PDB file of C-alpha atoms in Angstrom:
ATOM      1  CA  UNK A 255       0.000   0.000   0.000  1.00 55.00           C
ATOM      2  CA  UNK A 256       2.892   2.308   0.689  1.00 70.00           C
ATOM      3  CA  UNK A 257       4.755   1.479  -2.512  1.00 84.00           C
ATOM      4  CA  UNK A 258       5.632   4.700  -4.271  1.00 91.00           C
ATOM      5  CA  UNK A 259       4.197   3.505  -7.583  1.00 94.00           C
ATOM      6  CA  UNK A 260       0.724   2.825  -6.155  1.00 91.00           C
ATOM      7  CA  UNK A 261       0.744   5.965  -4.006  1.00 92.00           C
ATOM      8  CA  UNK A 262       1.435   7.982  -7.145  1.00 95.00           C
ATOM      9  CA  UNK A 263      -1.197   6.059  -9.089  1.00 95.00           C
ATOM     10  CA  UNK A 264      -3.778   6.739  -6.361  1.00 94.00           C
ATOM     11  CA  UNK A 265      -2.848  10.418  -6.192  1.00 95.00           C
ATOM     12  CA  UNK A 266      -2.632  11.092  -9.926  1.00 96.00           C
ATOM     13  CA  UNK A 267      -4.865   8.765 -11.922  1.00 96.00           C
ATOM     14  CA  UNK A 268      -8.247   9.979 -10.619  1.00 96.00           C
ATOM     15  CA  UNK A 269      -7.375  13.511 -11.759  1.00 95.00           C
ATOM     16  CA  UNK A 270      -5.452  12.655 -14.930  1.00 95.00           C
ATOM     17  CA  UNK A 271      -7.553   9.817 -16.299  1.00 96.00           C
ATOM     18  CA  UNK A 272     -10.685   9.363 -14.204  1.00 95.00           C
ATOM     19  CA  UNK A 273      -9.303   6.091 -12.822  1.00 96.00           C
ATOM     20  CA  UNK A 274      -9.846   5.354  -9.144  1.00 94.00           C
ATOM     21  CA  UNK A 275      -7.205   3.294  -7.359  1.00 94.00           C
ATOM     22  CA  UNK A 276      -7.837   1.073  -4.357  1.00 91.00           C
ATOM     23  CA  UNK A 277      -4.673   0.061  -2.516  1.00 86.00           C
ATOM     24  CA  UNK A 278      -4.338  -2.586   0.165  1.00 83.00           C
ATOM     25  CA  UNK A 279      -1.675  -4.573   1.943  1.00 74.00           C
ATOM     26  CA  UNK A 280      -1.867  -8.309   2.318  1.00 77.00           C
ATOM     27  CA  UNK A 281      -1.605  -9.968   5.708  1.00 69.00           C
ATOM     28  CA  UNK A 282       1.610  -9.473   7.613  1.00 70.00           C
ATOM     29  CA  UNK A 283       2.877  -6.643   5.396  1.00 73.00           C
ATOM     30  CA  UNK A 284       5.009  -4.036   7.125  1.00 73.00           C
ATOM     31  CA  UNK A 285       4.695  -0.428   6.019  1.00 72.00           C
ATOM     32  CA  UNK A 286       4.835   3.123   7.333  1.00 75.00           C
ATOM     33  CA  UNK A 287       1.243   2.583   8.470  1.00 71.00           C
ATOM     34  CA  UNK A 288       2.207  -0.381  10.682  1.00 73.00           C
ATOM     35  CA  UNK A 289       1.850  -4.122  10.227  1.00 74.00           C
ATOM     36  CA  UNK A 290      -1.221  -5.686   8.656  1.00 72.00           C
ATOM     37  CA  UNK A 291      -3.045  -8.266  10.741  1.00 77.00           C
ATOM     38  CA  UNK A 292      -2.214 -11.900  10.156  1.00 77.00           C
ATOM     39  CA  UNK A 293       0.948 -13.541   8.922  1.00 80.00           C
ATOM     40  CA  UNK A 294       2.521 -13.883   5.505  1.00 81.00           C
ATOM     41  CA  UNK A 295       0.989 -16.978   3.948  1.00 80.00           C
ATOM     42  CA  UNK A 296       3.427 -17.763   1.130  1.00 84.00           C
ATOM     43  CA  UNK A 297       0.817 -16.707  -1.431  1.00 87.00           C
ATOM     44  CA  UNK A 298      -1.832 -19.085  -0.071  1.00 92.00           C
ATOM     45  CA  UNK A 299      -3.756 -17.316   2.700  1.00 90.00           C
ATOM     46  CA  UNK A 300      -3.479 -14.035   0.775  1.00 92.00           C
ATOM     47  CA  UNK A 301      -6.250 -15.447  -1.426  1.00 96.00           C
ATOM     48  CA  UNK A 302      -8.743 -14.134   1.117  1.00 94.00           C
ATOM     49  CA  UNK A 303      -7.194 -10.650   0.958  1.00 93.00           C
ATOM     50  CA  UNK A 304      -7.532 -10.492  -2.829  1.00 96.00           C
ATOM     51  CA  UNK A 305     -11.089 -11.821  -2.841  1.00 97.00           C
ATOM     52  CA  UNK A 306     -12.086  -9.411  -0.053  1.00 95.00           C
ATOM     53  CA  UNK A 307     -10.656  -6.439  -1.976  1.00 96.00           C
ATOM     54  CA  UNK A 308     -12.487  -7.461  -5.151  1.00 98.00           C
ATOM     55  CA  UNK A 309     -15.788  -7.960  -3.329  1.00 98.00           C
ATOM     56  CA  UNK A 310     -15.357  -4.668  -1.461  1.00 97.00           C
ATOM     57  CA  UNK A 311     -14.750  -2.855  -4.746  1.00 97.00           C
ATOM     58  CA  UNK A 312     -17.945  -4.176  -6.286  1.00 98.00           C
ATOM     59  CA  UNK A 313     -20.241  -4.543  -3.281  1.00 98.00           C
ATOM     60  CA  UNK A 314     -19.306  -1.534  -1.130  1.00 98.00           C
ATOM     61  CA  UNK A 315     -17.844   0.955  -3.604  1.00 96.00           C
ATOM     62  CA  UNK A 316     -20.114   0.099  -6.513  1.00 97.00           C
ATOM     63  CA  UNK A 317     -17.275  -0.173  -9.024  1.00 96.00           C
ATOM     64  CA  UNK A 318     -18.629  -1.159 -12.442  1.00 95.00           C
ATOM     65  CA  UNK A 319     -15.386  -1.902 -14.295  1.00 96.00           C
ATOM     66  CA  UNK A 320     -12.571  -3.301 -12.193  1.00 98.00           C
ATOM     67  CA  UNK A 321      -9.080  -4.062 -13.416  1.00 98.00           C
ATOM     68  CA  UNK A 322      -6.769  -5.723 -10.916  1.00 98.00           C
ATOM     69  CA  UNK A 323      -3.180  -4.549 -10.862  1.00 97.00           C
ATOM     70  CA  UNK A 324      -0.407  -6.110  -8.861  1.00 96.00           C
ATOM     71  CA  UNK A 325       3.213  -5.190  -8.407  1.00 96.00           C
ATOM     72  CA  UNK A 326       5.781  -7.930  -7.752  1.00 95.00           C
ATOM     73  CA  UNK A 327       4.218 -10.416  -5.287  1.00 95.00           C
ATOM     74  CA  UNK A 328       0.900  -8.683  -5.963  1.00 95.00           C
ATOM     75  CA  UNK A 329       1.090  -9.780  -9.606  1.00 97.00           C
ATOM     76  CA  UNK A 330       1.385 -13.383  -8.497  1.00 97.00           C
ATOM     77  CA  UNK A 331      -1.653 -12.881  -6.273  1.00 97.00           C
ATOM     78  CA  UNK A 332      -3.591 -11.331  -9.159  1.00 98.00           C
ATOM     79  CA  UNK A 333      -2.787 -14.278 -11.423  1.00 99.00           C
ATOM     80  CA  UNK A 334      -3.710 -16.777  -8.719  1.00 98.00           C
ATOM     81  CA  UNK A 335      -6.827 -15.235  -7.212  1.00 98.00           C
ATOM     82  CA  UNK A 336      -8.364 -12.387  -9.253  1.00 98.00           C
ATOM     83  CA  UNK A 337     -10.464 -14.847 -11.256  1.00 98.00           C
ATOM     84  CA  UNK A 338     -13.822 -13.294 -10.385  1.00 98.00           C
ATOM     85  CA  UNK A 339     -15.737 -13.000 -13.663  1.00 98.00           C
ATOM     86  CA  UNK A 340     -16.548  -9.364 -12.878  1.00 98.00           C
ATOM     87  CA  UNK A 341     -12.844  -8.439 -13.142  1.00 98.00           C
ATOM     88  CA  UNK A 342     -12.084  -6.978 -16.578  1.00 98.00           C
ATOM     89  CA  UNK A 343      -8.453  -8.116 -16.689  1.00 98.00           C
ATOM     90  CA  UNK A 344      -5.037  -7.766 -15.088  1.00 98.00           C
ATOM     91  CA  UNK A 345      -2.213  -5.235 -15.195  1.00 98.00           C
ATOM     92  CA  UNK A 346       0.985  -6.715 -13.809  1.00 98.00           C
ATOM     93  CA  UNK A 347       4.037  -4.692 -12.786  1.00 98.00           C
ATOM     94  CA  UNK A 348       7.353  -6.529 -12.422  1.00 98.00           C
ATOM     95  CA  UNK A 349       5.707  -9.957 -12.219  1.00 98.00           C
ATOM     96  CA  UNK A 350       8.197 -12.398 -10.674  1.00 98.00           C
ATOM     97  CA  UNK A 351       5.999 -15.459 -11.278  1.00 98.00           C
ATOM     98  CA  UNK A 352       7.470 -17.021  -8.154  1.00 97.00           C
ATOM     99  CA  UNK A 353       4.144 -18.149  -6.707  1.00 97.00           C
ATOM    100  CA  UNK A 354       2.054 -18.461  -9.889  1.00 98.00           C
ATOM    101  CA  UNK A 355       1.749 -22.042 -11.082  1.00 98.00           C
ATOM    102  CA  UNK A 356       1.458 -23.470 -14.578  1.00 98.00           C
ATOM    103  CA  UNK A 357      -2.211 -24.061 -13.747  1.00 98.00           C
ATOM    104  CA  UNK A 358      -2.693 -20.378 -12.894  1.00 98.00           C
ATOM    105  CA  UNK A 359      -1.203 -19.327 -16.229  1.00 99.00           C
ATOM    106  CA  UNK A 360      -3.249 -21.941 -18.105  1.00 99.00           C
ATOM    107  CA  UNK A 361      -6.432 -20.602 -16.479  1.00 99.00           C
ATOM    108  CA  UNK A 362      -5.812 -17.114 -17.862  1.00 99.00           C
ATOM    109  CA  UNK A 363      -4.833 -18.492 -21.260  1.00 99.00           C
ATOM    110  CA  UNK A 364      -8.158 -20.313 -21.514  1.00 99.00           C
ATOM    111  CA  UNK A 365     -10.123 -17.501 -19.906  1.00 98.00           C
ATOM    112  CA  UNK A 366      -9.153 -14.975 -22.572  1.00 97.00           C
ATOM    113  CA  UNK A 367      -9.428 -11.782 -20.526  1.00 98.00           C
ATOM    114  CA  UNK A 368      -6.750  -9.179 -21.147  1.00 98.00           C
ATOM    115  CA  UNK A 369      -3.459  -9.217 -19.301  1.00 99.00           C
ATOM    116  CA  UNK A 370      -0.829  -6.531 -19.663  1.00 99.00           C
ATOM    117  CA  UNK A 371       2.532  -7.164 -18.012  1.00 99.00           C
ATOM    118  CA  UNK A 372       5.235  -4.516 -17.689  1.00 99.00           C
ATOM    119  CA  UNK A 373       8.599  -6.263 -17.564  1.00 99.00           C
ATOM    120  CA  UNK A 374      11.631  -4.151 -16.598  1.00 99.00           C
ATOM    121  CA  UNK A 375      14.757  -4.808 -18.645  1.00 98.00           C
ATOM    122  CA  UNK A 376      16.844  -5.182 -15.487  1.00 98.00           C
ATOM    123  CA  UNK A 377      14.256  -6.846 -13.256  1.00 98.00           C
ATOM    124  CA  UNK A 378      15.591  -8.787 -10.277  1.00 96.00           C
ATOM    125  CA  UNK A 379      13.299 -11.776 -10.832  1.00 97.00           C
ATOM    126  CA  UNK A 380      11.980 -12.016 -14.395  1.00 98.00           C
ATOM    127  CA  UNK A 381      13.563 -10.345 -17.399  1.00 98.00           C
ATOM    128  CA  UNK A 382      11.786  -9.775 -20.740  1.00 98.00           C
ATOM    129  CA  UNK A 383      13.191 -12.861 -22.513  1.00 98.00           C
ATOM    130  CA  UNK A 384      12.255 -15.090 -19.595  1.00 98.00           C
ATOM    131  CA  UNK A 385       8.816 -13.483 -19.449  1.00 98.00           C
ATOM    132  CA  UNK A 386       8.102 -14.478 -23.062  1.00 98.00           C
ATOM    133  CA  UNK A 387       8.675 -18.105 -22.152  1.00 98.00           C
ATOM    134  CA  UNK A 388       6.813 -18.012 -18.845  1.00 98.00           C
ATOM    135  CA  UNK A 389       3.774 -16.171 -20.250  1.00 99.00           C
ATOM    136  CA  UNK A 390       3.565 -18.427 -23.327  1.00 99.00           C
ATOM    137  CA  UNK A 391       0.459 -20.220 -21.951  1.00 99.00           C
ATOM    138  CA  UNK A 392      -1.397 -16.872 -22.091  1.00 99.00           C
ATOM    139  CA  UNK A 393      -1.502 -15.981 -25.796  1.00 98.00           C
ATOM    140  CA  UNK A 394      -3.490 -12.787 -25.218  1.00 99.00           C
ATOM    141  CA  UNK A 395      -0.965 -11.435 -22.681  1.00 99.00           C
ATOM    142  CA  UNK A 396       0.648  -8.216 -23.828  1.00 99.00           C
ATOM    143  CA  UNK A 397       4.214  -8.183 -22.539  1.00 99.00           C
ATOM    144  CA  UNK A 398       5.804  -4.752 -22.531  1.00 99.00           C
ATOM    145  CA  UNK A 399       9.565  -4.716 -22.020  1.00 99.00           C
ATOM    146  CA  UNK A 400      10.621  -1.478 -20.345  1.00 98.00           C
ATOM    147  CA  UNK A 401      14.079  -0.391 -21.463  1.00 98.00           C
ATOM    148  CA  UNK A 402      16.402   0.433 -18.553  1.00 98.00           C
ATOM    149  CA  UNK A 403      13.606  -0.389 -16.091  1.00 98.00           C
ATOM    150  CA  UNK A 404      14.215  -2.025 -12.731  1.00 98.00           C
ATOM    151  CA  UNK A 405      11.942  -3.950 -10.388  1.00 97.00           C
ATOM    152  CA  UNK A 406      11.074  -0.992  -8.143  1.00 96.00           C
ATOM    153  CA  UNK A 407      10.235   1.531 -10.913  1.00 97.00           C
ATOM    154  CA  UNK A 408      12.311   4.261  -9.264  1.00 96.00           C
ATOM    155  CA  UNK A 409      12.442   7.620 -11.034  1.00 95.00           C
ATOM    156  CA  UNK A 410       9.755   9.849 -12.487  1.00 95.00           C
ATOM    157  CA  UNK A 411      10.246   8.677 -16.113  1.00 96.00           C
ATOM    158  CA  UNK A 412       9.432   5.108 -15.039  1.00 98.00           C
ATOM    159  CA  UNK A 413       6.486   6.208 -12.913  1.00 97.00           C
ATOM    160  CA  UNK A 414       5.079   8.136 -15.873  1.00 97.00           C
ATOM    161  CA  UNK A 415       5.557   5.116 -18.127  1.00 98.00           C
ATOM    162  CA  UNK A 416       3.783   2.787 -15.694  1.00 98.00           C
ATOM    163  CA  UNK A 417       0.869   5.191 -15.205  1.00 98.00           C
ATOM    164  CA  UNK A 418       0.621   5.733 -18.970  1.00 98.00           C
ATOM    165  CA  UNK A 419       0.455   1.988 -19.585  1.00 98.00           C
ATOM    166  CA  UNK A 420      -2.290   1.632 -16.976  1.00 98.00           C
ATOM    167  CA  UNK A 421      -4.267   4.424 -18.656  1.00 98.00           C
ATOM    168  CA  UNK A 422      -3.655   2.838 -22.076  1.00 98.00           C
ATOM    169  CA  UNK A 423      -5.389  -0.334 -20.868  1.00 98.00           C
ATOM    170  CA  UNK A 424      -8.256   1.168 -18.882  1.00 98.00           C
ATOM    171  CA  UNK A 425      -8.981   4.548 -20.429  1.00 97.00           C
ATOM    172  CA  UNK A 426      -6.938   5.027 -23.633  1.00 98.00           C
ATOM    173  CA  UNK A 427      -8.951   8.058 -24.701  1.00 98.00           C
ATOM    174  CA  UNK A 428      -7.304   9.944 -21.795  1.00 97.00           C
ATOM    175  CA  UNK A 429      -3.803   9.574 -23.285  1.00 98.00           C
ATOM    176  CA  UNK A 430      -1.376  11.164 -23.256  1.00 97.00           C
ATOM    177  CA  UNK A 431      -1.294  11.935 -19.567  1.00 96.00           C
ATOM    178  CA  UNK A 432       0.742  15.008 -18.622  1.00 91.00           C
ATOM    179  CA  UNK A 433       4.112  14.713 -16.964  1.00 82.00           C
ATOM    180  CA  UNK A 434       2.950  17.050 -14.194  1.00 72.00           C
ATOM    181  CA  UNK A 435      -0.376  17.851 -12.580  1.00 66.00           C
TER     182      UNK A 435
END
């Protein structure tokens, strides 16, 4: 929740592109806000966190079109658990695919909903060439290699690129987004 990329998305995208952002930490996550309840579940018990966030978005907030985005471990959680048919698709940032199984990838390949994955050139876990192989079971996945990018998306040019790619998927008519508000 305190990742700089999602803080900036939450602060900028409503104004720049009419996109609302809901951020949450999974169980046991440490942040400036404290520690989330529960314990890290190795990508298993976090299923409940993802499902709760999706249901909250639809049932409490009345969201009509929901895209699920995950960064790093969050991308694995999106691939594993954001299968609710009301979800429009996935936007994955620096997906490590450390917890996603072949069955998870096969599900999305058969499902057909859109998946966009931003793969940093110098990612710590999954580089663009590896991503092509790993995402092969999902023919509709759009893999975007980000030149000079790193796992944490540090620096305003990378933040702008990530936010632009999110807008391109969800609300392309709002492109280009300005560099400053």
